[in-house]
Amino acid sequence: MKIRFAVMLAFAVTFLMVGCAPTPIEETAPLPTETEVAPAEAAVVDATGETVIIADASRILPIGGSVTEIVYALGAGDRVIARDDSSLYPRAVNDLDSVGYVRTLSAEPVLALEPTLIITTEDAGPPEAVEQLRASGVTFLIVPTEESMKG
């Protein structure tokens, strides 16, 4: 009985998929060769509850090893301008200058690099440096740090 039901379900799903498949539409107009794309903005609520507007991500400074790995994994590694001491992967990041350790930051060396976007974790510190960076006018995003068995 279970086998019969499974076979009937498989046939039903197959017929639904074949019957509901979209019909290809022929393009008659040529595709544009060059398209100007307006810069996109994104509004994000960070780990502290602040709404952060990201308008320019041309010079990214990820602070924290996990943040750096994620930025590279998302394909934005070519926009990373420096790293912190905990950022060791991918290997290409080791060729970049370091701004110090994520928990012992100093705002002046970070701001001297003229980043347009700083992304860090809740581990960033000391609090005075974090406040200086937030107050500097550079887009500053703090992502949540959740340490668990689930990741």
PDB file of N, CA and C in Angstrom, residues 11-89:
ATOM      1  N   PHE A  11       4.132  10.119  -9.670  1.00  0.00           N
ATOM      2  CA  PHE A  11       3.518  10.442 -10.960  1.00  0.00           C
ATOM      3  C   PHE A  11       2.774  11.778 -10.900  1.00  0.00           C
ATOM      4  N   ALA A  12       2.047  11.999  -9.822  1.00  0.00           N
ATOM      5  CA  ALA A  12       1.283  13.241  -9.695  1.00  0.00           C
ATOM      6  C   ALA A  12       2.213  14.454  -9.686  1.00  0.00           C
ATOM      7  N   VAL A  13       3.284  14.368  -8.931  1.00  0.00           N
ATOM      8  CA  VAL A  13       4.241  15.474  -8.869  1.00  0.00           C
ATOM      9  C   VAL A  13       4.887  15.693 -10.227  1.00  0.00           C
ATOM     10  N   THR A  14       5.243  14.597 -10.907  1.00  0.00           N
ATOM     11  CA  THR A  14       5.856  14.707 -12.236  1.00  0.00           C
ATOM     12  C   THR A  14       4.911  15.386 -13.211  1.00  0.00           C
ATOM     13  N   PHE A  15       3.642  14.976 -13.237  1.00  0.00           N
ATOM     14  CA  PHE A  15       2.676  15.589 -14.144  1.00  0.00           C
ATOM     15  C   PHE A  15       2.447  17.060 -13.812  1.00  0.00           C
ATOM     16  N   LEU A  16       2.421  17.389 -12.531  1.00  0.00           N
ATOM     17  CA  LEU A  16       2.253  18.787 -12.144  1.00  0.00           C
ATOM     18  C   LEU A  16       3.430  19.629 -12.606  1.00  0.00           C
ATOM     19  N   MET A  17       4.631  19.096 -12.447  1.00  0.00           N
ATOM     20  CA  MET A  17       5.820  19.849 -12.844  1.00  0.00           C
ATOM     21  C   MET A  17       5.870  20.037 -14.355  1.00  0.00           C
ATOM     22  N   VAL A  18       5.541  19.005 -15.108  1.00  0.00           N
ATOM     23  CA  VAL A  18       5.571  19.099 -16.568  1.00  0.00           C
ATOM     24  C   VAL A  18       4.450  19.996 -17.062  1.00  0.00           C
ATOM     25  N   GLY A  19       3.278  19.855 -16.491  1.00  0.00           N
ATOM     26  CA  GLY A  19       2.131  20.642 -16.933  1.00  0.00           C
ATOM     27  C   GLY A  19       2.231  22.105 -16.561  1.00  0.00           C
ATOM     28  N   CYS A  20       2.940  22.423 -15.499  1.00  0.00           N
ATOM     29  CA  CYS A  20       3.035  23.807 -15.041  1.00  0.00           C
ATOM     30  C   CYS A  20       4.321  24.483 -15.482  1.00  0.00           C
ATOM     31  N   ALA A  21       5.099  23.831 -16.303  1.00  0.00           N
ATOM     32  CA  ALA A  21       6.358  24.427 -16.752  1.00  0.00           C
ATOM     33  C   ALA A  21       6.068  25.626 -17.636  1.00  0.00           C
ATOM     34  N   PRO A  22       6.802  26.718 -17.451  1.00  0.00           N
ATOM     35  CA  PRO A  22       6.551  27.909 -18.260  1.00  0.00           C
ATOM     36  C   PRO A  22       6.982  27.693 -19.706  1.00  0.00           C
ATOM     37  N   THR A  23       6.258  28.327 -20.600  1.00  0.00           N
ATOM     38  CA  THR A  23       6.592  28.260 -22.016  1.00  0.00           C
ATOM     39  C   THR A  23       7.665  29.298 -22.301  1.00  0.00           C
ATOM     40  N   PRO A  24       8.745  28.913 -22.987  1.00  0.00           N
ATOM     41  CA  PRO A  24       9.803  29.891 -23.261  1.00  0.00           C
ATOM     42  C   PRO A  24       9.283  31.023 -24.143  1.00  0.00           C
ATOM     43  N   ILE A  25       9.718  32.237 -23.840  1.00  0.00           N
ATOM     44  CA  ILE A  25       9.320  33.412 -24.604  1.00  0.00           C
ATOM     45  C   ILE A  25      10.532  33.887 -25.385  1.00  0.00           C
ATOM     46  N   GLU A  26      10.332  34.114 -26.671  1.00  0.00           N
ATOM     47  CA  GLU A  26      11.433  34.580 -27.503  1.00  0.00           C
ATOM     48  C   GLU A  26      11.647  36.067 -27.286  1.00  0.00           C
ATOM     49  N   GLU A  27      12.912  36.435 -27.183  1.00  0.00           N
ATOM     50  CA  GLU A  27      13.282  37.837 -27.060  1.00  0.00           C
ATOM     51  C   GLU A  27      13.390  38.424 -28.458  1.00  0.00           C
ATOM     52  N   THR A  28      12.690  39.509 -28.725  1.00  0.00           N
ATOM     53  CA  THR A  28      12.794  40.145 -30.035  1.00  0.00           C
ATOM     54  C   THR A  28      13.658  41.395 -29.979  1.00  0.00           C
ATOM     55  N   ALA A  29      13.709  42.035 -28.827  1.00  0.00           N
ATOM     56  CA  ALA A  29      14.530  43.236 -28.701  1.00  0.00           C
ATOM     57  C   ALA A  29      15.937  42.839 -28.275  1.00  0.00           C
ATOM     58  N   PRO A  30      16.949  43.483 -28.832  1.00  0.00           N
ATOM     59  CA  PRO A  30      18.315  43.159 -28.423  1.00  0.00           C
ATOM     60  C   PRO A  30      18.563  43.613 -26.987  1.00  0.00           C
ATOM     61  N   LEU A  31      19.425  42.887 -26.316  1.00  0.00           N
ATOM     62  CA  LEU A  31      19.789  43.247 -24.955  1.00  0.00           C
ATOM     63  C   LEU A  31      20.699  44.463 -24.978  1.00  0.00           C
ATOM     64  N   PRO A  32      20.569  45.349 -24.002  1.00  0.00           N
ATOM     65  CA  PRO A  32      21.454  46.514 -23.976  1.00  0.00           C
ATOM     66  C   PRO A  32      22.897  46.076 -23.740  1.00  0.00           C
ATOM     67  N   THR A  33      23.820  46.792 -24.364  1.00  0.00           N
ATOM     68  CA  THR A  33      25.227  46.426 -24.210  1.00  0.00           C
ATOM     69  C   THR A  33      25.832  47.048 -22.970  1.00  0.00           C
ATOM     70  N   GLU A  34      25.347  48.203 -22.563  1.00  0.00           N
ATOM     71  CA  GLU A  34      25.850  48.857 -21.374  1.00  0.00           C
ATOM     72  C   GLU A  34      24.677  49.363 -20.560  1.00  0.00           C
ATOM     73  N   THR A  35      24.722  49.111 -19.278  1.00  0.00           N
ATOM     74  CA  THR A  35      23.643  49.553 -18.409  1.00  0.00           C
ATOM     75  C   THR A  35      24.243  50.303 -17.241  1.00  0.00           C
ATOM     76  N   GLU A  36      23.715  51.470 -16.978  1.00  0.00           N
ATOM     77  CA  GLU A  36      24.163  52.199 -15.808  1.00  0.00           C
ATOM     78  C   GLU A  36      23.294  51.787 -14.635  1.00  0.00           C
ATOM     79  N   VAL A  37      23.945  51.414 -13.561  1.00  0.00           N
ATOM     80  CA  VAL A  37      23.231  50.983 -12.375  1.00  0.00           C
ATOM     81  C   VAL A  37      23.426  52.037 -11.301  1.00  0.00           C
ATOM     82  N   ALA A  38      22.340  52.507 -10.773  1.00  0.00           N
ATOM     83  CA  ALA A  38      22.420  53.490  -9.698  1.00  0.00           C
ATOM     84  C   ALA A  38      22.943  52.812  -8.445  1.00  0.00           C
ATOM     85  N   PRO A  39      23.753  53.523  -7.675  1.00  0.00           N
ATOM     86  CA  PRO A  39      24.251  52.925  -6.447  1.00  0.00           C
ATOM     87  C   PRO A  39      23.091  52.539  -5.536  1.00  0.00           C
ATOM     88  N   ALA A  40      23.164  51.354  -5.009  1.00  0.00           N
ATOM     89  CA  ALA A  40      22.096  50.862  -4.142  1.00  0.00           C
ATOM     90  C   ALA A  40      22.432  51.166  -2.691  1.00  0.00           C
ATOM     91  N   GLU A  41      21.417  51.425  -1.928  1.00  0.00           N
ATOM     92  CA  GLU A  41      21.574  51.600  -0.492  1.00  0.00           C
ATOM     93  C   GLU A  41      20.853  50.466   0.199  1.00  0.00           C
ATOM     94  N   ALA A  42      21.375  50.084   1.329  1.00  0.00           N
ATOM     95  CA  ALA A  42      20.735  49.042   2.124  1.00  0.00           C
ATOM     96  C   ALA A  42      20.621  49.533   3.556  1.00  0.00           C
ATOM     97  N   ALA A  43      19.479  49.296   4.158  1.00  0.00           N
ATOM     98  CA  ALA A  43      19.278  49.618   5.566  1.00  0.00           C
ATOM     99  C   ALA A  43      19.324  48.316   6.352  1.00  0.00           C
ATOM    100  N   VAL A  44      20.189  48.286   7.357  1.00  0.00           N
ATOM    101  CA  VAL A  44      20.392  47.082   8.156  1.00  0.00           C
ATOM    102  C   VAL A  44      20.303  47.462   9.626  1.00  0.00           C
ATOM    103  N   VAL A  45      19.644  46.643  10.419  1.00  0.00           N
ATOM    104  CA  VAL A  45      19.641  46.835  11.866  1.00  0.00           C
ATOM    105  C   VAL A  45      20.771  45.984  12.421  1.00  0.00           C
ATOM    106  N   ASP A  46      21.725  46.638  13.085  1.00  0.00           N
ATOM    107  CA  ASP A  46      22.891  45.892  13.560  1.00  0.00           C
ATOM    108  C   ASP A  46      22.631  45.244  14.919  1.00  0.00           C
ATOM    109  N   ALA A  47      23.656  44.625  15.465  1.00  0.00           N
ATOM    110  CA  ALA A  47      23.525  43.863  16.711  1.00  0.00           C
ATOM    111  C   ALA A  47      23.154  44.728  17.905  1.00  0.00           C
ATOM    112  N   THR A  48      23.399  46.036  17.809  1.00  0.00           N
ATOM    113  CA  THR A  48      23.065  46.925  18.920  1.00  0.00           C
ATOM    114  C   THR A  48      21.688  47.557  18.765  1.00  0.00           C
ATOM    115  N   GLY A  49      20.990  47.223  17.673  1.00  0.00           N
ATOM    116  CA  GLY A  49      19.670  47.778  17.431  1.00  0.00           C
ATOM    117  C   GLY A  49      19.684  49.060  16.620  1.00  0.00           C
ATOM    118  N   GLU A  50      20.869  49.527  16.232  1.00  0.00           N
ATOM    119  CA  GLU A  50      20.993  50.735  15.417  1.00  0.00           C
ATOM    120  C   GLU A  50      20.659  50.418  13.963  1.00  0.00           C
ATOM    121  N   THR A  51      19.937  51.312  13.297  1.00  0.00           N
ATOM    122  CA  THR A  51      19.698  51.168  11.864  1.00  0.00           C
ATOM    123  C   THR A  51      20.873  51.804  11.138  1.00  0.00           C
ATOM    124  N   VAL A  52      21.534  51.010  10.314  1.00  0.00           N
ATOM    125  CA  VAL A  52      22.723  51.455   9.590  1.00  0.00           C
ATOM    126  C   VAL A  52      22.383  51.486   8.103  1.00  0.00           C
ATOM    127  N   ILE A  53      22.619  52.625   7.465  1.00  0.00           N
ATOM    128  CA  ILE A  53      22.407  52.768   6.023  1.00  0.00           C
ATOM    129  C   ILE A  53      23.750  52.548   5.336  1.00  0.00           C
ATOM    130  N   ILE A  54      23.824  51.520   4.513  1.00  0.00           N
ATOM    131  CA  ILE A  54      25.052  51.231   3.772  1.00  0.00           C
ATOM    132  C   ILE A  54      24.874  51.789   2.363  1.00  0.00           C
ATOM    133  N   ALA A  55      25.610  52.866   2.072  1.00  0.00           N
ATOM    134  CA  ALA A  55      25.505  53.520   0.771  1.00  0.00           C
ATOM    135  C   ALA A  55      26.751  53.310  -0.077  1.00  0.00           C
ATOM    136  N   ASP A  56      27.890  53.063   0.563  1.00  0.00           N
ATOM    137  CA  ASP A  56      29.149  52.921  -0.167  1.00  0.00           C
ATOM    138  C   ASP A  56      29.962  51.801   0.472  1.00  0.00           C
ATOM    139  N   ALA A  57      30.165  50.751  -0.283  1.00  0.00           N
ATOM    140  CA  ALA A  57      30.963  49.618   0.208  1.00  0.00           C
ATOM    141  C   ALA A  57      32.194  49.430  -0.670  1.00  0.00           C
ATOM    142  N   SER A  58      32.765  50.550  -1.124  1.00  0.00           N
ATOM    143  CA  SER A  58      33.919  50.460  -2.018  1.00  0.00           C
ATOM    144  C   SER A  58      35.222  50.208  -1.269  1.00  0.00           C
ATOM    145  N   ARG A  59      35.297  50.589   0.005  1.00  0.00           N
ATOM    146  CA  ARG A  59      36.509  50.393   0.818  1.00  0.00           C
ATOM    147  C   ARG A  59      36.080  49.765   2.145  1.00  0.00           C
ATOM    148  N   ILE A  60      36.079  48.443   2.176  1.00  0.00           N
ATOM    149  CA  ILE A  60      35.570  47.702   3.333  1.00  0.00           C
ATOM    150  C   ILE A  60      36.709  47.355   4.279  1.00  0.00           C
ATOM    151  N   LEU A  61      36.470  47.577   5.565  1.00  0.00           N
ATOM    152  CA  LEU A  61      37.406  47.148   6.598  1.00  0.00           C
ATOM    153  C   LEU A  61      36.677  46.165   7.506  1.00  0.00           C
ATOM    154  N   PRO A  62      36.859  44.860   7.260  1.00  0.00           N
ATOM    155  CA  PRO A  62      36.261  43.870   8.162  1.00  0.00           C
ATOM    156  C   PRO A  62      37.167  43.696   9.375  1.00  0.00           C
ATOM    157  N   ILE A  63      36.585  43.738  10.550  1.00  0.00           N
ATOM    158  CA  ILE A  63      37.363  43.572  11.780  1.00  0.00           C
ATOM    159  C   ILE A  63      36.811  42.359  12.507  1.00  0.00           C
ATOM    160  N   GLY A  64      37.616  41.317  12.564  1.00  0.00           N
ATOM    161  CA  GLY A  64      37.220  40.037  13.143  1.00  0.00           C
ATOM    162  C   GLY A  64      37.383  38.954  12.094  1.00  0.00           C
ATOM    163  N   GLY A  65      37.993  37.854  12.474  1.00  0.00           N
ATOM    164  CA  GLY A  65      38.275  36.783  11.524  1.00  0.00           C
ATOM    165  C   GLY A  65      37.052  36.266  10.797  1.00  0.00           C
ATOM    166  N   SER A  66      35.961  36.053  11.517  1.00  0.00           N
ATOM    167  CA  SER A  66      34.757  35.520  10.870  1.00  0.00           C
ATOM    168  C   SER A  66      34.165  36.526   9.894  1.00  0.00           C
ATOM    169  N   VAL A  67      34.208  37.801  10.241  1.00  0.00           N
ATOM    170  CA  VAL A  67      33.681  38.837   9.354  1.00  0.00           C
ATOM    171  C   VAL A  67      34.502  38.884   8.065  1.00  0.00           C
ATOM    172  N   THR A  68      35.818  38.822   8.197  1.00  0.00           N
ATOM    173  CA  THR A  68      36.690  38.856   7.023  1.00  0.00           C
ATOM    174  C   THR A  68      36.411  37.675   6.108  1.00  0.00           C
ATOM    175  N   GLU A  69      36.282  36.485   6.679  1.00  0.00           N
ATOM    176  CA  GLU A  69      35.990  35.298   5.869  1.00  0.00           C
ATOM    177  C   GLU A  69      34.663  35.452   5.126  1.00  0.00           C
ATOM    178  N   ILE A  70      33.657  35.987   5.787  1.00  0.00           N
ATOM    179  CA  ILE A  70      32.346  36.155   5.161  1.00  0.00           C
ATOM    180  C   ILE A  70      32.412  37.180   4.028  1.00  0.00           C
ATOM    181  N   VAL A  71      33.112  38.287   4.242  1.00  0.00           N
ATOM    182  CA  VAL A  71      33.240  39.307   3.193  1.00  0.00           C
ATOM    183  C   VAL A  71      33.893  38.703   1.954  1.00  0.00           C
ATOM    184  N   TYR A  72      34.950  37.919   2.148  1.00  0.00           N
ATOM    185  CA  TYR A  72      35.609  37.261   1.012  1.00  0.00           C
ATOM    186  C   TYR A  72      34.684  36.223   0.375  1.00  0.00           C
ATOM    187  N   ALA A  73      33.967  35.464   1.187  1.00  0.00           N
ATOM    188  CA  ALA A  73      33.067  34.435   0.652  1.00  0.00           C
ATOM    189  C   ALA A  73      31.940  35.050  -0.175  1.00  0.00           C
ATOM    190  N   LEU A  74      31.552  36.265   0.154  1.00  0.00           N
ATOM    191  CA  LEU A  74      30.503  36.954  -0.594  1.00  0.00           C
ATOM    192  C   LEU A  74      31.033  37.609  -1.869  1.00  0.00           C
ATOM    193  N   GLY A  75      32.336  37.476  -2.101  1.00  0.00           N
ATOM    194  CA  GLY A  75      32.923  38.002  -3.331  1.00  0.00           C
ATOM    195  C   GLY A  75      33.356  39.450  -3.263  1.00  0.00           C
ATOM    196  N   ALA A  76      33.450  40.010  -2.071  1.00  0.00           N
ATOM    197  CA  ALA A  76      33.847  41.411  -1.929  1.00  0.00           C
ATOM    198  C   ALA A  76      35.281  41.560  -1.450  1.00  0.00           C
ATOM    199  N   GLY A  77      36.076  40.522  -1.567  1.00  0.00           N
ATOM    200  CA  GLY A  77      37.460  40.569  -1.109  1.00  0.00           C
ATOM    201  C   GLY A  77      38.304  41.613  -1.803  1.00  0.00           C
ATOM    202  N   ASP A  78      37.964  41.948  -3.037  1.00  0.00           N
ATOM    203  CA  ASP A  78      38.732  42.955  -3.768  1.00  0.00           C
ATOM    204  C   ASP A  78      38.520  44.364  -3.224  1.00  0.00           C
ATOM    205  N   ARG A  79      37.529  44.533  -2.339  1.00  0.00           N
ATOM    206  CA  ARG A  79      37.259  45.844  -1.747  1.00  0.00           C
ATOM    207  C   ARG A  79      37.776  45.962  -0.315  1.00  0.00           C
ATOM    208  N   VAL A  80      38.393  44.892   0.196  1.00  0.00           N
ATOM    209  CA  VAL A  80      38.934  44.905   1.558  1.00  0.00           C
ATOM    210  C   VAL A  80      40.246  45.684   1.545  1.00  0.00           C
ATOM    211  N   ILE A  81      40.369  46.679   2.438  1.00  0.00           N
ATOM    212  CA  ILE A  81      41.535  47.559   2.430  1.00  0.00           C
ATOM    213  C   ILE A  81      42.554  47.233   3.510  1.00  0.00           C
ATOM    214  N   ALA A  82      42.155  46.496   4.537  1.00  0.00           N
ATOM    215  CA  ALA A  82      43.056  46.127   5.630  1.00  0.00           C
ATOM    216  C   ALA A  82      42.388  45.010   6.415  1.00  0.00           C
ATOM    217  N   ARG A  83      43.032  44.594   7.478  1.00  0.00           N
ATOM    218  CA  ARG A  83      42.515  43.500   8.296  1.00  0.00           C
ATOM    219  C   ARG A  83      42.876  43.748   9.752  1.00  0.00           C
ATOM    220  N   ASP A  84      42.327  42.926  10.632  1.00  0.00           N
ATOM    221  CA  ASP A  84      42.775  42.949  12.018  1.00  0.00           C
ATOM    222  C   ASP A  84      43.622  41.699  12.247  1.00  0.00           C
ATOM    223  N   ASP A  85      44.262  41.610  13.408  1.00  0.00           N
ATOM    224  CA  ASP A  85      45.186  40.501  13.679  1.00  0.00           C
ATOM    225  C   ASP A  85      44.509  39.140  13.741  1.00  0.00           C
ATOM    226  N   SER A  86      43.197  39.095  13.965  1.00  0.00           N
ATOM    227  CA  SER A  86      42.511  37.799  14.031  1.00  0.00           C
ATOM    228  C   SER A  86      42.071  37.306  12.657  1.00  0.00           C
ATOM    229  N   SER A  87      42.247  38.123  11.640  1.00  0.00           N
ATOM    230  CA  SER A  87      41.857  37.749  10.274  1.00  0.00           C
ATOM    231  C   SER A  87      43.041  37.096   9.571  1.00  0.00           C
ATOM    232  N   LEU A  88      42.996  35.776   9.477  1.00  0.00           N
ATOM    233  CA  LEU A  88      44.101  35.023   8.883  1.00  0.00           C
ATOM    234  C   LEU A  88      43.700  34.262   7.632  1.00  0.00           C
ATOM    235  N   TYR A  89      42.412  34.229   7.336  1.00  0.00           N
ATOM    236  CA  TYR A  89      41.927  33.481   6.182  1.00  0.00           C
ATOM    237  C   TYR A  89      40.927  34.330   5.425  1.00  0.00           C
TER     238      TYR A  89
END
